[in-house]
């Protein structure tokens, strides 16, 4: 653990580094650098980073949060897509925290393409995520790195609210359900605009995610469950019977799946828990193609959906990435 109080970056150091590298933060990559040492230390404390943690950070930028993480964690791996920032970060770490430089690793890549990391499996994800890709990056990391037990991300306040929203909330939607598939999610604080350079036009929020101690047990794959979620919120003002018609093959088939899952066909997606979405996905099996001449869907009751399929660990499902939606 570093004991150098001057190791972290302040406003002057950030601007000096940026000037030396000829770096100008770009909106295209959602770059807003944290320039306040107290803020990054607060993030590390809120993330409950421990001395034995292996932390992965996405979008380290000039290294503000990276250095604060290295003060506490056993190891830190940073994933950076920007060529200039990626090439400069190891030298910054070596210059400002030489006693911890061997505990740092850099992956120069798009986080959405990363499926492996060097060293021990990560136990925590802590990041100031670029606003424009925050949700897909978060879901990608949770999907591909099941060893991540705790996550703390700083995102746009509106996104933070949506990620942590409970069923029934006006902002409950696709990010809320998909994040909850992996973890328990809660708001963990707010961050003012003045701690960034350049200052963004929106407020920021912290979101804490704790991996479920036991993954959801289901005969449906993650991809199948997420397909139901996407369909339900694509037409969120419609009842689920109507919204899921395309997904199920017809409104009648959707109703059969909903009733079998114990969900009212008149309900809307914003009222459902992730467990209810999971049951709906499970009950699509045996529904398709069973619409009678009277236009009503039927199910073969001699072989209830999912009866012969043993529950699977939801973390090990099909690893293909899908659009995380809203």
Short mmCIF file of C-alpha atoms in Angstrom, two decimals:
data_model
loop_
_atom_site.label_atom_id
_atom_site.label_comp_id
_atom_site.label_asym_id
_atom_site.label_seq_id
_atom_site.Cartn_x
_atom_site.Cartn_y
_atom_site.Cartn_z
CA UNK A 1 0.00 0.00 0.00
CA UNK A 2 1.36 3.40 -1.01
CA UNK A 3 1.88 6.01 1.70
CA UNK A 4 2.82 8.91 -0.56
CA UNK A 5 0.18 11.63 -0.10
CA UNK A 6 1.33 13.31 -3.29
CA UNK A 7 0.96 10.25 -5.50
CA UNK A 8 -2.52 11.11 -6.72
CA UNK A 9 -3.32 13.52 -9.51
CA UNK A 10 -4.80 16.97 -8.93
CA UNK A 11 -6.06 19.58 -11.40
CA UNK A 12 -2.58 20.93 -12.16
CA UNK A 13 -1.06 17.49 -12.70
CA UNK A 14 -3.96 16.41 -14.93
CA UNK A 15 -3.60 19.45 -17.14
CA UNK A 16 0.19 19.06 -17.28
CA UNK A 17 -0.13 15.45 -18.37
CA UNK A 18 -2.77 16.31 -20.94
CA UNK A 19 -0.67 19.12 -22.34
CA UNK A 20 2.45 16.94 -22.54
CA UNK A 21 0.50 14.26 -24.40
CA UNK A 22 -1.41 16.79 -26.51
CA UNK A 23 -4.60 15.20 -25.23
CA UNK A 24 -7.91 16.97 -25.54
CA UNK A 25 -10.86 15.08 -24.00
CA UNK A 26 -13.35 14.04 -26.68
CA UNK A 27 -17.14 13.74 -26.47
CA UNK A 28 -16.94 10.87 -28.95
CA UNK A 29 -15.38 8.68 -26.27
CA UNK A 30 -17.19 10.30 -23.39
CA UNK A 31 -13.96 11.47 -21.79
CA UNK A 32 -14.27 13.53 -18.61
CA UNK A 33 -11.21 13.22 -16.38
CA UNK A 34 -11.58 13.33 -12.59
CA UNK A 35 -9.28 16.02 -11.21
CA UNK A 36 -10.04 15.73 -7.49
CA UNK A 37 -8.02 13.35 -5.30
CA UNK A 38 -10.66 13.32 -2.56
CA UNK A 39 -13.26 12.14 -5.06
CA UNK A 40 -11.25 9.15 -6.29
CA UNK A 41 -10.42 8.14 -2.72
CA UNK A 42 -14.11 8.38 -1.89
CA UNK A 43 -14.90 6.11 -4.85
CA UNK A 44 -12.38 3.53 -3.63
CA UNK A 45 -13.87 3.62 -0.11
CA UNK A 46 -17.42 3.34 -1.41
CA UNK A 47 -16.38 0.43 -3.60
CA UNK A 48 -15.10 -1.34 -0.48
CA UNK A 49 -11.81 -2.13 -2.20
CA UNK A 50 -9.75 -4.46 -0.02
CA UNK A 51 -6.02 -5.24 0.20
CA UNK A 52 -6.53 -8.65 -1.41
CA UNK A 53 -8.70 -7.40 -4.29
CA UNK A 54 -7.81 -7.75 -7.95
CA UNK A 55 -9.52 -4.74 -9.50
CA UNK A 56 -10.33 -4.16 -13.15
CA UNK A 57 -10.84 -0.56 -14.23
CA UNK A 58 -12.38 0.42 -17.57
CA UNK A 59 -11.40 3.74 -19.11
CA UNK A 60 -8.60 4.86 -16.75
CA UNK A 61 -7.83 7.93 -18.81
CA UNK A 62 -4.84 9.77 -17.33
CA UNK A 63 -4.80 7.57 -14.21
CA UNK A 64 -6.60 9.50 -11.46
CA UNK A 65 -8.70 6.59 -10.20
CA UNK A 66 -6.04 4.02 -11.12
CA UNK A 67 -3.57 5.50 -8.65
CA UNK A 68 -6.19 5.62 -5.89
CA UNK A 69 -7.03 1.97 -6.52
CA UNK A 70 -3.37 1.00 -6.39
CA UNK A 71 -3.09 2.60 -2.96
CA UNK A 72 -5.41 -0.10 -1.60
CA UNK A 73 -5.88 -3.08 -3.91
CA UNK A 74 -3.50 -5.97 -4.41
CA UNK A 75 -3.55 -5.59 -8.20
CA UNK A 76 -5.17 -3.30 -10.75
CA UNK A 77 -5.75 -4.03 -14.43
CA UNK A 78 -6.84 -1.08 -16.55
CA UNK A 79 -8.56 -1.43 -19.92
CA UNK A 80 -8.03 1.59 -22.18
CA UNK A 81 -9.02 1.98 -25.83
CA UNK A 82 -7.32 5.33 -26.52
CA UNK A 83 -3.86 4.86 -28.07
CA UNK A 84 -2.25 7.91 -26.51
CA UNK A 85 -3.69 7.37 -23.03
CA UNK A 86 -2.84 3.68 -23.07
CA UNK A 87 0.77 4.32 -24.02
CA UNK A 88 1.22 6.98 -21.33
CA UNK A 89 -0.44 5.34 -18.33
CA UNK A 90 2.30 2.84 -17.36
CA UNK A 91 4.85 5.66 -17.21
CA UNK A 92 2.52 7.72 -15.00
CA UNK A 93 2.11 4.79 -12.61
CA UNK A 94 5.85 4.14 -12.52
CA UNK A 95 6.65 7.81 -11.85
CA UNK A 96 4.03 8.48 -9.19
CA UNK A 97 3.77 5.11 -7.47
CA UNK A 98 6.97 3.14 -8.26
CA UNK A 99 6.55 0.78 -5.33
CA UNK A 100 3.23 -0.42 -6.80
CA UNK A 101 4.08 -0.42 -10.50
CA UNK A 102 4.56 -4.18 -10.56
CA UNK A 103 0.99 -4.53 -9.33
CA UNK A 104 -0.40 -2.75 -12.39
CA UNK A 105 -1.29 -4.18 -15.80
CA UNK A 106 -2.64 -2.44 -18.88
CA UNK A 107 -4.90 -3.93 -21.53
CA UNK A 108 -4.95 -1.71 -24.61
CA UNK A 109 -8.30 -2.64 -26.09
CA UNK A 110 -11.96 -1.81 -26.48
CA UNK A 111 -13.59 -3.07 -23.27
CA UNK A 112 -16.46 -4.49 -25.34
CA UNK A 113 -13.97 -6.85 -26.99
CA UNK A 114 -12.22 -7.98 -23.82
CA UNK A 115 -13.03 -11.52 -22.67
CA UNK A 116 -9.75 -12.31 -20.89
CA UNK A 117 -7.50 -10.39 -18.55
CA UNK A 118 -3.89 -10.99 -17.48
CA UNK A 119 -3.12 -12.25 -14.00
CA UNK A 120 -5.53 -13.54 -11.37
CA UNK A 121 -9.29 -13.29 -12.03
CA UNK A 122 -10.70 -9.89 -11.06
CA UNK A 123 -12.71 -9.69 -7.85
CA UNK A 124 -13.93 -6.11 -8.28
CA UNK A 125 -14.80 -3.70 -11.07
CA UNK A 126 -14.36 0.00 -10.29
CA UNK A 127 -14.65 2.53 -13.09
CA UNK A 128 -15.62 5.98 -14.23
CA UNK A 129 -17.45 4.69 -17.29
CA UNK A 130 -17.75 6.81 -20.44
CA UNK A 131 -21.34 8.03 -20.49
CA UNK A 132 -22.04 6.94 -24.06
CA UNK A 133 -21.23 3.24 -23.50
CA UNK A 134 -21.75 2.81 -19.76
CA UNK A 135 -24.55 0.21 -19.78
CA UNK A 136 -23.22 -2.10 -22.52
CA UNK A 137 -19.71 -2.05 -21.00
CA UNK A 138 -21.04 -2.82 -17.53
CA UNK A 139 -23.17 -5.73 -18.74
CA UNK A 140 -20.34 -7.07 -20.89
CA UNK A 141 -17.93 -7.12 -17.97
CA UNK A 142 -20.43 -8.78 -15.63
CA UNK A 143 -21.17 -11.41 -18.26
CA UNK A 144 -17.61 -12.33 -19.15
CA UNK A 145 -16.00 -12.06 -15.71
CA UNK A 146 -18.15 -13.99 -13.21
CA UNK A 147 -15.34 -13.71 -10.65
CA UNK A 148 -16.24 -10.03 -10.17
CA UNK A 149 -18.02 -9.99 -6.81
CA UNK A 150 -18.36 -6.23 -6.27
CA UNK A 151 -18.78 -3.39 -8.73
CA UNK A 152 -18.87 0.36 -8.34
CA UNK A 153 -19.31 2.48 -11.43
CA UNK A 154 -19.66 6.20 -11.91
CA UNK A 155 -22.14 6.98 -14.66
CA UNK A 156 -24.51 9.73 -15.74
CA UNK A 157 -27.03 10.34 -12.93
CA UNK A 158 -29.96 9.39 -15.16
CA UNK A 159 -28.29 6.09 -16.03
CA UNK A 160 -27.52 5.46 -12.37
CA UNK A 161 -31.19 5.94 -11.54
CA UNK A 162 -32.25 3.51 -14.25
CA UNK A 163 -29.75 0.84 -13.27
CA UNK A 164 -30.86 0.92 -9.64
CA UNK A 165 -34.60 1.39 -10.25
CA UNK A 166 -36.98 -1.14 -8.65
CA UNK A 167 -39.95 -2.71 -10.49
CA UNK A 168 -42.82 -0.25 -10.75
CA UNK A 169 -40.59 2.79 -11.05
CA UNK A 170 -41.05 5.11 -14.03
CA UNK A 171 -37.37 4.70 -14.94
CA UNK A 172 -37.30 0.91 -14.47
CA UNK A 173 -36.34 -0.65 -17.77
CA UNK A 174 -33.92 -2.82 -19.71
CA UNK A 175 -30.76 -1.75 -17.83
CA UNK A 176 -32.51 -2.30 -14.48
CA UNK A 177 -33.56 -5.88 -15.27
CA UNK A 178 -30.36 -6.94 -16.99
CA UNK A 179 -28.13 -5.59 -14.22
CA UNK A 180 -30.34 -7.35 -11.67
CA UNK A 181 -29.86 -10.62 -13.54
CA UNK A 182 -26.26 -10.56 -12.32
CA UNK A 183 -26.34 -8.60 -9.11
CA UNK A 184 -28.13 -6.68 -6.40
CA UNK A 185 -28.02 -3.05 -7.50
CA UNK A 186 -28.26 0.17 -5.51
CA UNK A 187 -27.46 3.85 -5.79
CA UNK A 188 -24.30 4.65 -3.83
CA UNK A 189 -24.01 8.41 -4.03
CA UNK A 190 -23.75 11.44 -6.30
CA UNK A 191 -20.77 13.21 -7.83
CA UNK A 192 -20.70 16.94 -8.64
CA UNK A 193 -19.72 18.30 -12.03
CA UNK A 194 -16.81 20.40 -10.78
CA UNK A 195 -14.55 17.40 -10.05
CA UNK A 196 -14.26 16.69 -13.79
CA UNK A 197 -12.25 18.22 -16.58
CA UNK A 198 -13.92 19.22 -18.74
CA UNK A 199 -17.02 19.64 -16.55
CA UNK A 200 -19.89 17.63 -18.06
CA UNK A 201 -23.32 19.08 -18.71
CA UNK A 202 -24.97 16.41 -16.57
CA UNK A 203 -24.64 15.17 -13.01
CA UNK A 204 -23.00 11.85 -12.18
CA UNK A 205 -24.00 9.05 -9.86
CA UNK A 206 -22.39 6.03 -8.25
CA UNK A 207 -23.97 2.61 -8.62
CA UNK A 208 -22.94 -0.37 -6.49
CA UNK A 209 -23.56 -3.92 -7.65
CA UNK A 210 -23.03 -7.02 -5.53
CA UNK A 211 -22.94 -10.27 -7.45
CA UNK A 212 -25.76 -12.61 -6.52
CA UNK A 213 -24.43 -15.22 -4.06
CA UNK A 214 -26.25 -17.84 -6.13
CA UNK A 215 -27.04 -17.25 -9.81
CA UNK A 216 -30.64 -17.50 -10.93
CA UNK A 217 -31.53 -21.12 -11.50
CA UNK A 218 -33.40 -21.49 -14.76
CA UNK A 219 -33.87 -23.74 -17.76
CA UNK A 220 -33.71 -20.63 -19.99
CA UNK A 221 -30.43 -19.11 -21.14
CA UNK A 222 -29.44 -15.57 -20.33
CA UNK A 223 -29.92 -14.69 -23.97
CA UNK A 224 -33.46 -16.09 -23.96
CA UNK A 225 -34.36 -14.14 -20.83
CA UNK A 226 -32.87 -10.93 -22.21
CA UNK A 227 -34.91 -11.40 -25.41
CA UNK A 228 -38.09 -11.29 -23.32
CA UNK A 229 -36.86 -8.17 -21.52
CA UNK A 230 -36.03 -6.41 -24.79
CA UNK A 231 -39.44 -7.27 -26.26
CA UNK A 232 -41.35 -6.18 -23.16
CA UNK A 233 -39.73 -2.73 -23.03
CA UNK A 234 -39.64 -2.11 -26.78
CA UNK A 235 -43.35 -1.36 -26.41
CA UNK A 236 -43.49 -0.58 -22.72
CA UNK A 237 -46.90 1.12 -22.84
CA UNK A 238 -48.54 -2.02 -24.16
CA UNK A 239 -49.71 -4.93 -22.06
CA UNK A 240 -47.34 -7.89 -22.04
CA UNK A 241 -49.82 -9.91 -24.09
CA UNK A 242 -49.41 -7.40 -26.91
CA UNK A 243 -45.77 -6.46 -26.33
CA UNK A 244 -44.59 -10.08 -26.37
CA UNK A 245 -46.65 -11.14 -29.40
CA UNK A 246 -43.69 -10.89 -31.76
CA UNK A 247 -41.42 -12.72 -29.34
CA UNK A 248 -43.88 -15.58 -28.77
CA UNK A 249 -45.22 -15.80 -32.32
CA UNK A 250 -48.66 -14.39 -31.54
CA UNK A 251 -50.53 -12.57 -28.80
CA UNK A 252 -52.33 -15.81 -27.92
CA UNK A 253 -49.05 -17.68 -27.56
CA UNK A 254 -47.68 -14.84 -25.42
CA UNK A 255 -50.72 -15.11 -23.15
CA UNK A 256 -50.19 -18.83 -22.66
CA UNK A 257 -46.53 -18.27 -21.69
CA UNK A 258 -47.52 -15.47 -19.32
CA UNK A 259 -50.26 -17.47 -17.60
CA UNK A 260 -47.95 -20.47 -17.27
CA UNK A 261 -45.36 -18.18 -15.68
CA UNK A 262 -47.91 -16.82 -13.21
CA UNK A 263 -47.86 -13.34 -14.76
CA UNK A 264 -50.99 -11.40 -15.75
CA UNK A 265 -51.23 -10.91 -19.54
CA UNK A 266 -52.50 -7.39 -18.77
CA UNK A 267 -49.39 -6.45 -16.80
CA UNK A 268 -46.64 -4.28 -18.26
CA UNK A 269 -42.92 -4.93 -18.30
CA UNK A 270 -42.16 -2.16 -15.83
CA UNK A 271 -43.93 -4.09 -13.06
CA UNK A 272 -42.01 -7.37 -13.43
CA UNK A 273 -39.00 -8.66 -11.50
CA UNK A 274 -36.11 -10.41 -13.22
CA UNK A 275 -37.38 -13.69 -11.77
CA UNK A 276 -40.74 -13.17 -13.51
CA UNK A 277 -39.03 -12.43 -16.82
CA UNK A 278 -37.06 -15.64 -16.32
CA UNK A 279 -40.23 -17.68 -15.82
CA UNK A 280 -41.76 -16.21 -18.96
CA UNK A 281 -38.69 -17.22 -20.98
CA UNK A 282 -38.88 -20.73 -19.57
CA UNK A 283 -42.50 -21.09 -20.59
CA UNK A 284 -41.98 -20.16 -24.23
CA UNK A 285 -40.92 -23.79 -24.69
CA UNK A 286 -43.88 -25.78 -26.01
CA UNK A 287 -45.92 -22.67 -26.86
CA UNK A 288 -44.78 -21.95 -30.40
CA UNK A 289 -46.81 -23.52 -33.17
CA UNK A 290 -49.64 -24.67 -30.89
CA UNK A 291 -52.38 -22.28 -31.96
CA UNK A 292 -55.66 -24.05 -32.66
CA UNK A 293 -58.23 -23.38 -35.35
CA UNK A 294 -60.14 -21.09 -32.99
CA UNK A 295 -57.08 -18.85 -32.76
CA UNK A 296 -56.27 -19.70 -29.17
CA UNK A 297 -52.86 -21.04 -28.25
CA UNK A 298 -52.57 -24.34 -26.48
CA UNK A 299 -49.83 -26.13 -24.59
CA UNK A 300 -49.14 -29.83 -24.42
CA UNK A 301 -49.90 -30.39 -20.74
CA UNK A 302 -48.34 -33.85 -20.85
CA UNK A 303 -44.89 -32.25 -21.15
CA UNK A 304 -44.77 -29.02 -19.10
CA UNK A 305 -42.26 -26.49 -20.35
CA UNK A 306 -38.79 -27.13 -18.99
CA UNK A 307 -39.73 -30.35 -17.19
CA UNK A 308 -36.95 -32.44 -18.67
CA UNK A 309 -34.26 -29.76 -18.59
CA UNK A 310 -32.14 -29.53 -15.44
CA UNK A 311 -31.55 -26.04 -14.02
CA UNK A 312 -28.42 -24.33 -15.32
CA UNK A 313 -26.07 -21.89 -13.72
CA UNK A 314 -27.16 -18.58 -15.20
CA UNK A 315 -23.54 -17.33 -15.21
CA UNK A 316 -22.40 -19.98 -17.67
CA UNK A 317 -25.01 -19.34 -20.36
CA UNK A 318 -24.33 -18.50 -23.99
CA UNK A 319 -21.67 -15.81 -23.88
CA UNK A 320 -22.72 -14.01 -27.05
CA UNK A 321 -23.29 -10.31 -26.48
CA UNK A 322 -26.60 -8.73 -27.35
CA UNK A 323 -27.71 -5.13 -27.52
CA UNK A 324 -28.44 -4.13 -23.92
CA UNK A 325 -31.21 -1.87 -25.10
CA UNK A 326 -32.50 1.15 -23.24
#
